[in-house]
Tab-separated table of C-alpha atoms in Angstrom:
chain	number	residue	atom	x	y	z
A	18	MET	CA	0.000	0.000	0.000
A	19	ILE	CA	1.149	3.551	-0.709
A	20	LYS	CA	0.066	6.829	0.887
A	21	ILE	CA	-1.484	9.541	-1.283
A	22	LYS	CA	1.359	11.990	-0.589
A	23	GLU	CA	3.862	9.467	-2.000
A	24	MET	CA	2.016	8.923	-5.296
A	25	LYS	CA	3.947	10.207	-8.321
A	26	CYS	CA	2.901	10.769	-11.922
A	27	GLY	CA	3.863	7.692	-13.937
A	28	ASP	CA	3.240	5.211	-11.119
A	29	ASP	CA	1.104	2.326	-12.403
A	30	ASN	CA	-1.026	-0.215	-10.541
A	31	VAL	CA	-0.567	1.630	-7.269
A	32	GLU	CA	-2.248	-0.201	-4.408
A	33	PHE	CA	-4.072	2.134	-2.041
A	34	THR	CA	-6.634	2.351	0.738
A	35	ALA	CA	-8.446	5.665	1.137
A	36	LEU	CA	-11.646	7.455	2.113
A	37	ILE	CA	-13.986	8.988	-0.466
A	38	SER	CA	-14.301	12.639	0.579
A	39	HIS	CA	-16.099	13.889	-2.579
A	40	VAL	CA	-17.834	12.068	-5.432
A	41	THR	CA	-19.894	13.080	-8.467
A	42	SER	CA	-21.240	11.015	-11.349
A	43	GLY	CA	-21.600	11.690	-15.048
A	44	LYS	CA	-21.875	10.217	-18.519
A	45	THR	CA	-19.276	10.269	-21.263
A	46	ASN	CA	-19.941	12.059	-24.578
A	47	GLY	CA	-20.487	10.320	-27.875
A	48	ALA	CA	-22.806	7.629	-29.131
A	49	ASN	CA	-21.878	4.970	-26.582
A	50	LYS	CA	-22.464	6.916	-23.390
A	51	SER	CA	-21.157	5.232	-20.253
A	52	ASN	CA	-21.180	6.078	-16.569
A	53	TYR	CA	-18.145	7.499	-14.818
A	54	LEU	CA	-17.338	8.734	-11.312
A	55	SER	CA	-15.183	11.720	-10.355
A	56	ILE	CA	-13.830	10.954	-6.892
A	57	VAL	CA	-11.569	12.676	-4.380
A	58	PHE	CA	-9.677	10.110	-2.326
A	59	GLN	CA	-8.290	11.129	1.055
A	60	ASP	CA	-5.966	9.634	3.626
A	61	GLU	CA	-4.090	11.184	6.533
A	62	THR	CA	-1.366	12.474	4.164
A	63	GLY	CA	-3.510	14.318	1.609
A	64	THR	CA	-6.008	14.039	-1.249
A	65	ILE	CA	-5.981	13.091	-4.932
A	66	ASP	CA	-8.576	13.475	-7.712
A	67	ALA	CA	-9.534	10.203	-9.373
A	68	LYS	CA	-11.655	8.978	-12.263
A	69	LEU	CA	-13.455	5.652	-12.565
A	70	TRP	CA	-14.429	5.134	-16.212
A	71	ASN	CA	-17.119	2.680	-17.322
A	72	ALA	CA	-18.466	2.455	-13.801
A	73	SER	CA	-20.959	-0.333	-13.193
A	74	GLN	CA	-24.333	0.385	-11.619
A	75	GLU	CA	-23.176	-1.450	-8.495
A	76	GLN	CA	-20.146	0.845	-8.262
A	77	MET	CA	-22.337	3.902	-8.854
A	78	ASN	CA	-24.470	2.835	-5.889
A	79	SER	CA	-21.716	1.745	-3.486
A	80	LEU	CA	-18.920	4.281	-4.067
A	81	THR	CA	-20.504	7.028	-2.023
A	82	LEU	CA	-19.354	9.800	0.283
A	83	GLY	CA	-17.549	8.411	3.332
A	84	ALA	CA	-16.812	4.976	1.883
A	85	VAL	CA	-13.393	3.478	2.679
A	86	VAL	CA	-12.068	1.621	-0.373
A	87	ARG	CA	-9.106	-0.539	-1.278
A	88	GLY	CA	-7.986	-0.721	-4.866
A	89	LYS	CA	-5.418	-0.064	-7.596
A	90	GLY	CA	-4.839	2.912	-9.871
A	91	ASP	CA	-2.512	4.568	-12.369
A	92	ILE	CA	-1.203	8.038	-11.531
A	93	ILE	CA	-1.214	10.439	-14.487
A	94	LYS	CA	-0.634	14.166	-14.955
A	95	TYR	CA	-3.745	16.189	-15.714
A	96	SER	CA	-4.077	20.009	-15.745
A	97	ASP	CA	-0.686	20.398	-14.040
A	98	ASP	CA	-1.682	18.119	-11.190
A	99	ARG	CA	-1.796	14.438	-10.291
A	100	GLN	CA	-4.863	12.394	-11.102
A	101	MET	CA	-5.608	8.733	-10.532
A	102	LYS	CA	-7.141	6.521	-13.193
A	103	ILE	CA	-8.830	3.832	-11.107
A	104	VAL	CA	-8.011	0.311	-12.312
A	105	SER	CA	-9.964	-1.670	-9.736
A	106	ILE	CA	-11.842	-1.399	-6.448
A	107	ASP	CA	-11.484	-4.524	-4.300
A	108	ASN	CA	-13.166	-3.701	-0.999
A	109	ILE	CA	-15.595	-1.153	0.410
A	110	SER	CA	-16.374	-0.365	4.058
A	111	TYR	CA	-18.495	2.243	5.830
A	112	GLN	CA	-17.344	1.670	9.443
A	113	GLU	CA	-16.705	4.925	11.315
A	114	SER	CA	-13.706	3.388	13.136
A	115	GLN	CA	-12.057	2.889	9.745
A	116	GLN	CA	-13.134	6.274	8.365
A	117	VAL	CA	-11.366	8.206	11.140
A	118	GLN	CA	-8.034	6.532	10.307
A	119	PHE	CA	-7.968	8.242	6.909
A	120	LEU	CA	-8.638	11.781	8.095
A	121	SER	CA	-5.845	14.342	8.305
A	122	LYS	CA	-5.401	15.824	11.759
A	123	ALA	CA	-4.138	19.013	13.384
A	124	PRO	CA	-0.377	19.065	14.090
A	125	MET	CA	-1.079	19.321	17.836
A	126	SER	CA	-3.044	17.097	20.205
A	127	SER	CA	-6.583	18.231	20.973
A	128	GLU	CA	-5.810	18.144	24.706
A	129	GLN	CA	-2.858	20.500	24.308
A	130	MET	CA	-4.881	22.916	22.164
A	131	MET	CA	-7.869	22.991	24.494
A	132	ASN	CA	-5.638	23.622	27.507
A	133	GLU	CA	-3.889	26.499	25.738
A	134	ILE	CA	-7.169	28.055	24.595
A	135	MET	CA	-8.420	27.850	28.192
A	136	ASP	CA	-5.302	29.740	29.269
A	137	TYR	CA	-6.422	32.575	26.981
A	138	VAL	CA	-9.922	32.422	28.478
A	139	LYS	CA	-8.330	32.921	31.912
A	140	CYS	CA	-6.511	36.018	30.579
A	141	ILE	CA	-9.846	37.830	30.066
A	142	SER	CA	-10.122	40.259	32.979
A	143	ASN	CA	-13.541	41.762	32.150
A	144	LEU	CA	-15.913	39.682	34.297
A	145	LYS	CA	-18.844	39.732	31.837
A	146	LEU	CA	-16.697	38.731	28.852
A	147	TYR	CA	-14.860	36.105	30.908
A	148	THR	CA	-18.078	34.538	32.211
A	149	LEU	CA	-19.707	34.414	28.774
A	150	THR	CA	-16.600	33.084	27.016
A	151	LYS	CA	-15.866	30.425	29.639
A	152	TYR	CA	-19.494	29.252	29.671
A	153	LEU	CA	-19.775	28.923	25.891
A	154	PHE	CA	-16.284	27.449	25.465
A	155	GLU	CA	-16.816	24.777	28.110
A	156	ASN	CA	-20.262	23.891	26.738
A	157	SER	CA	-18.779	23.375	23.255
A	158	MET	CA	-15.494	21.667	24.184
A	159	GLU	CA	-16.523	18.153	23.148
A	160	LYS	CA	-17.230	19.244	19.569
A	161	LEU	CA	-14.638	22.011	19.388
A	162	GLU	CA	-11.751	19.636	20.043
A	163	ILE	CA	-12.580	17.372	17.061
A	164	TYR	CA	-14.476	19.520	14.536
A	165	PRO	CA	-12.896	20.895	11.348
A	166	ALA	CA	-13.001	24.641	10.674
A	167	ALA	CA	-14.621	24.093	7.271
A	168	SER	CA	-15.793	21.388	4.886
A	169	ARG	CA	-13.055	22.455	2.456
A	170	ASN	CA	-10.639	25.336	1.707
A	171	HIS	CA	-8.934	25.794	5.110
A	172	HIS	CA	-8.347	23.812	8.318
A	173	GLU	CA	-10.701	21.110	7.020
A	174	PHE	CA	-9.138	18.395	9.187
A	175	VAL	CA	-9.847	16.772	12.547
A	176	SER	CA	-9.442	19.410	15.300
A	177	GLY	CA	-9.043	22.071	12.610
A	178	LEU	CA	-11.431	24.432	14.391
A	179	ALA	CA	-9.430	24.334	17.629
A	180	TYR	CA	-6.133	24.718	15.741
A	181	HIS	CA	-7.467	27.689	13.748
A	182	THR	CA	-8.756	29.316	16.948
A	183	LEU	CA	-5.478	28.796	18.799
A	184	SER	CA	-3.405	30.091	15.874
A	185	MET	CA	-5.539	33.243	15.793
A	186	LEU	CA	-5.076	33.747	19.538
A	187	ARG	CA	-1.302	33.470	19.173
A	188	ILE	CA	-1.304	36.043	16.367
A	189	ALA	CA	-3.504	38.339	18.460
A	190	LYS	CA	-1.162	38.109	21.434
A	191	SER	CA	1.686	39.424	19.279
A	192	LEU	CA	-0.383	42.238	17.764
A	193	ILE	CA	-1.616	43.388	21.164
A	194	THR	CA	1.981	44.010	22.249
A	195	ILE	CA	2.500	46.195	19.154
A	196	TYR	CA	-0.816	48.026	19.499
A	197	PRO	CA	-1.415	48.450	23.264
A	198	GLN	CA	-4.519	50.571	22.545
A	199	LEU	CA	-6.354	47.380	21.580
A	200	ASN	CA	-8.625	45.779	24.173
A	201	ALA	CA	-7.222	42.283	24.718
A	202	ASP	CA	-10.367	41.048	26.502
A	203	LEU	CA	-12.567	41.821	23.497
A	204	ILE	CA	-10.127	40.314	21.020
A	205	TYR	CA	-9.551	37.073	22.940
A	206	ALA	CA	-13.283	36.604	23.589
A	207	GLY	CA	-14.139	37.431	19.965
A	208	ILE	CA	-11.606	34.955	18.575
A	209	ILE	CA	-12.594	32.100	20.895
A	210	LEU	CA	-16.289	32.493	20.032
A	211	HIS	CA	-16.241	33.769	16.432
A	212	ASP	CA	-16.488	30.329	14.785
A	213	LEU	CA	-18.296	28.459	17.550
A	214	GLY	CA	-21.368	28.287	15.310
A	215	LYS	CA	-19.484	25.806	13.128
A	216	THR	CA	-20.106	23.141	15.782
A	217	VAL	CA	-23.757	23.435	14.722
A	218	GLU	CA	-23.235	24.382	11.061
A	219	LEU	CA	-21.189	21.251	10.236
A	220	SER	CA	-22.053	17.571	10.761
A	221	GLY	CA	-18.707	16.528	12.258
A	222	PRO	CA	-15.122	15.554	11.376
A	223	VAL	CA	-15.921	12.569	9.111
A	224	VAL	CA	-16.745	13.941	5.638
A	225	PRO	CA	-18.224	17.157	7.062
A	226	LYS	CA	-21.494	18.297	5.517
A	227	TYR	CA	-23.662	21.316	6.173
A	228	THR	CA	-26.552	20.678	8.546
A	229	LEU	CA	-30.017	22.138	8.043
A	230	GLU	CA	-29.112	24.937	10.488
A	231	GLY	CA	-25.837	25.451	8.645
A	232	LYS	CA	-27.561	25.843	5.293
A	233	LEU	CA	-30.434	28.026	6.488
A	234	LEU	CA	-28.711	30.115	9.178
A	235	GLY	CA	-24.927	29.913	8.772
A	236	HIS	CA	-22.292	29.819	11.518
A	237	ILE	CA	-22.137	33.615	11.933
A	238	SER	CA	-25.770	34.035	12.913
A	239	ILE	CA	-25.698	30.790	14.920
A	240	ALA	CA	-22.736	31.988	17.011
A	241	GLN	CA	-24.193	35.417	17.761
A	242	ALA	CA	-27.450	33.723	18.818
A	243	MET	CA	-25.428	31.469	21.117
A	244	VAL	CA	-23.955	34.565	22.784
A	245	LEU	CA	-27.373	36.166	23.188
A	246	GLU	CA	-28.899	33.002	24.662
A	247	ALA	CA	-25.949	32.563	27.052
A	248	SER	CA	-26.214	36.174	28.202
A	249	LYS	CA	-29.863	35.603	29.120
A	250	THR	CA	-29.090	32.334	30.889
A	251	LEU	CA	-26.310	33.983	32.908
A	252	ASN	CA	-28.235	37.241	33.452
A	253	ILE	CA	-25.472	39.290	31.821
A	254	GLU	CA	-26.375	42.621	30.230
A	255	GLY	CA	-24.522	45.639	28.933
A	256	GLU	CA	-22.319	46.868	26.147
A	257	GLU	CA	-20.018	43.833	26.371
A	258	VAL	CA	-22.737	41.509	25.073
A	259	ILE	CA	-23.474	43.778	22.099
A	260	LEU	CA	-19.783	44.215	21.280
A	261	LEU	CA	-19.219	40.459	21.376
A	262	GLN	CA	-22.159	39.879	19.041
A	263	HIS	CA	-20.864	42.615	16.748
A	264	MET	CA	-17.429	41.005	16.520
A	265	ILE	CA	-18.975	37.683	15.553
A	266	LEU	CA	-21.338	39.232	12.985
A	267	SER	CA	-18.550	41.267	11.371
A	268	HIS	CA	-15.671	38.766	11.415
A	269	HIS	CA	-15.857	38.045	7.654
A	270	GLY	CA	-15.170	41.731	7.101
A	271	LYS	CA	-17.446	42.398	4.126
A	272	ASN	CA	-21.120	41.962	3.306
A	273	GLU	CA	-20.287	39.948	0.184
A	274	TYR	CA	-18.246	37.526	2.319
A	275	GLY	CA	-21.209	36.793	4.579
A	276	SER	CA	-20.955	39.403	7.331
A	277	PRO	CA	-24.283	41.233	7.842
A	278	VAL	CA	-22.398	44.183	9.354
A	279	LEU	CA	-18.920	45.604	8.787
A	280	PRO	CA	-16.391	45.953	11.632
A	281	GLN	CA	-17.123	49.198	13.495
A	282	ILE	CA	-14.601	48.900	16.330
A	283	ARG	CA	-10.883	48.370	15.915
A	284	GLU	CA	-10.985	45.027	17.803
A	285	ALA	CA	-13.558	43.687	15.318
A	286	GLU	CA	-11.320	44.805	12.443
A	287	ILE	CA	-8.353	43.020	14.018
A	288	VAL	CA	-10.306	39.767	14.480
A	289	TYR	CA	-11.421	39.904	10.831
A	290	LEU	CA	-7.849	40.467	9.620
A	291	ILE	CA	-6.363	37.750	11.834
A	292	ASP	CA	-9.041	35.293	10.701
A	293	ASN	CA	-8.217	36.065	7.087
A	294	ILE	CA	-4.453	35.774	7.627
A	295	ASP	CA	-4.655	32.378	9.304
A	296	ALA	CA	-7.138	30.939	6.808
A	297	ARG	CA	-5.162	32.089	3.777
A	298	ILE	CA	-1.784	30.932	5.082
A	299	ASN	CA	-3.326	27.501	5.640
A	300	MET	CA	-4.630	27.541	2.045
A	301	PHE	CA	-1.143	28.457	0.779
A	302	ASP	CA	0.403	25.618	2.795
A	303	LYS	CA	-2.125	23.117	1.464
A	304	ALA	CA	-1.658	24.299	-2.123
A	305	LEU	CA	2.111	23.789	-1.928
A	306	GLU	CA	2.054	20.509	-0.022
A	307	ASN	CA	2.679	18.261	-3.040
A	308	VAL	CA	4.393	20.830	-5.282
A	309	GLU	CA	8.054	20.381	-6.214
A	310	LEU	CA	10.517	23.159	-5.431
A	311	GLY	CA	10.609	25.674	-8.276
A	312	ASP	CA	7.185	24.635	-9.552
A	313	TYR	CA	3.629	25.994	-9.356
A	314	SER	CA	0.464	24.624	-7.784
A	315	LYS	CA	-2.745	24.141	-9.714
A	316	ARG	CA	-5.134	27.091	-9.663
A	317	ILE	CA	-6.660	27.638	-6.228
A	318	TYR	CA	-10.221	28.921	-6.505
A	319	ALA	CA	-10.343	30.198	-2.909
A	320	LEU	CA	-7.176	32.247	-3.556
A	321	GLU	CA	-8.638	34.231	-6.441
A	322	ASN	CA	-7.938	31.340	-8.826
A	323	ARG	CA	-4.182	31.946	-8.566
A	324	THR	CA	-1.370	29.463	-9.098
A	325	ILE	CA	1.063	29.479	-6.160
A	326	TYR	CA	4.827	29.247	-6.634
A	327	LYS	CA	7.080	27.167	-4.366
A	328	PRO	CA	10.492	28.886	-4.274
A	329	LYS	CA	13.607	26.743	-4.542
A	330	MET	CA	15.009	28.530	-1.499
A	331	TYR	CA	12.369	26.728	0.650
A	332	GLU	CA	14.675	23.719	0.548
């Protein structure tokens, strides 16, 4: 067996075991139309696009999202990237215990991340912000420590949400020393809670899908509602509650990016910028993961459809 990261163009009859993280079906052109499947295989080392030509009806029915498969394939170059031409599929499983083995994970343990995030919670000196943040963080810990930050694009791995949150907190800590006029309590609370709605918006770490609430409400409105509900439960009132809701509602920075309001305090602007920095750096890292030194990635839609260069000096 070979891991996805190790697959090279020109490798034939590669034996692999992987999880299906995306799949779509279609029919070939021409007189003799036949079924085919476009699949994204995933293991803990990465992903690869694959094609299964002349797919049988049984394969069309069984090769679904979340399936763990064992098979063989040829690795070819297509549109400046690797692609697998599937030769055979030998085994299919849907057991969750097997699915988890093929998911990429955060580079830190969930326990370490949760402990460090809690340290930032304890740094919040404003009693109202501390009480709200601690309450919501502790109530969401079970999901927060395993959930991805997205279904694709950035931090879409096990514990990705916690890793994204912690990375943002670390960036914020540095910026606060440069700009002492910033309110650290607001920034730390805003970062810890800004994406908490994703624990409701997404289905979980195994092939994350959008829930009904995720599709109809979105994580931004879900998170601000969580703050409002918590404030009522804890009998907390005042400007702090409104500011915290504002930071959540504005953290995408622009109306066209999903924020119903734009940042109107400097702490909200900082949270938006930090969120953008961390997400985009992660997208750069992912784009360059399997790129050779001195070469370019394929076009990355989430990065304005750019190709990303991997300098030789990275060696």
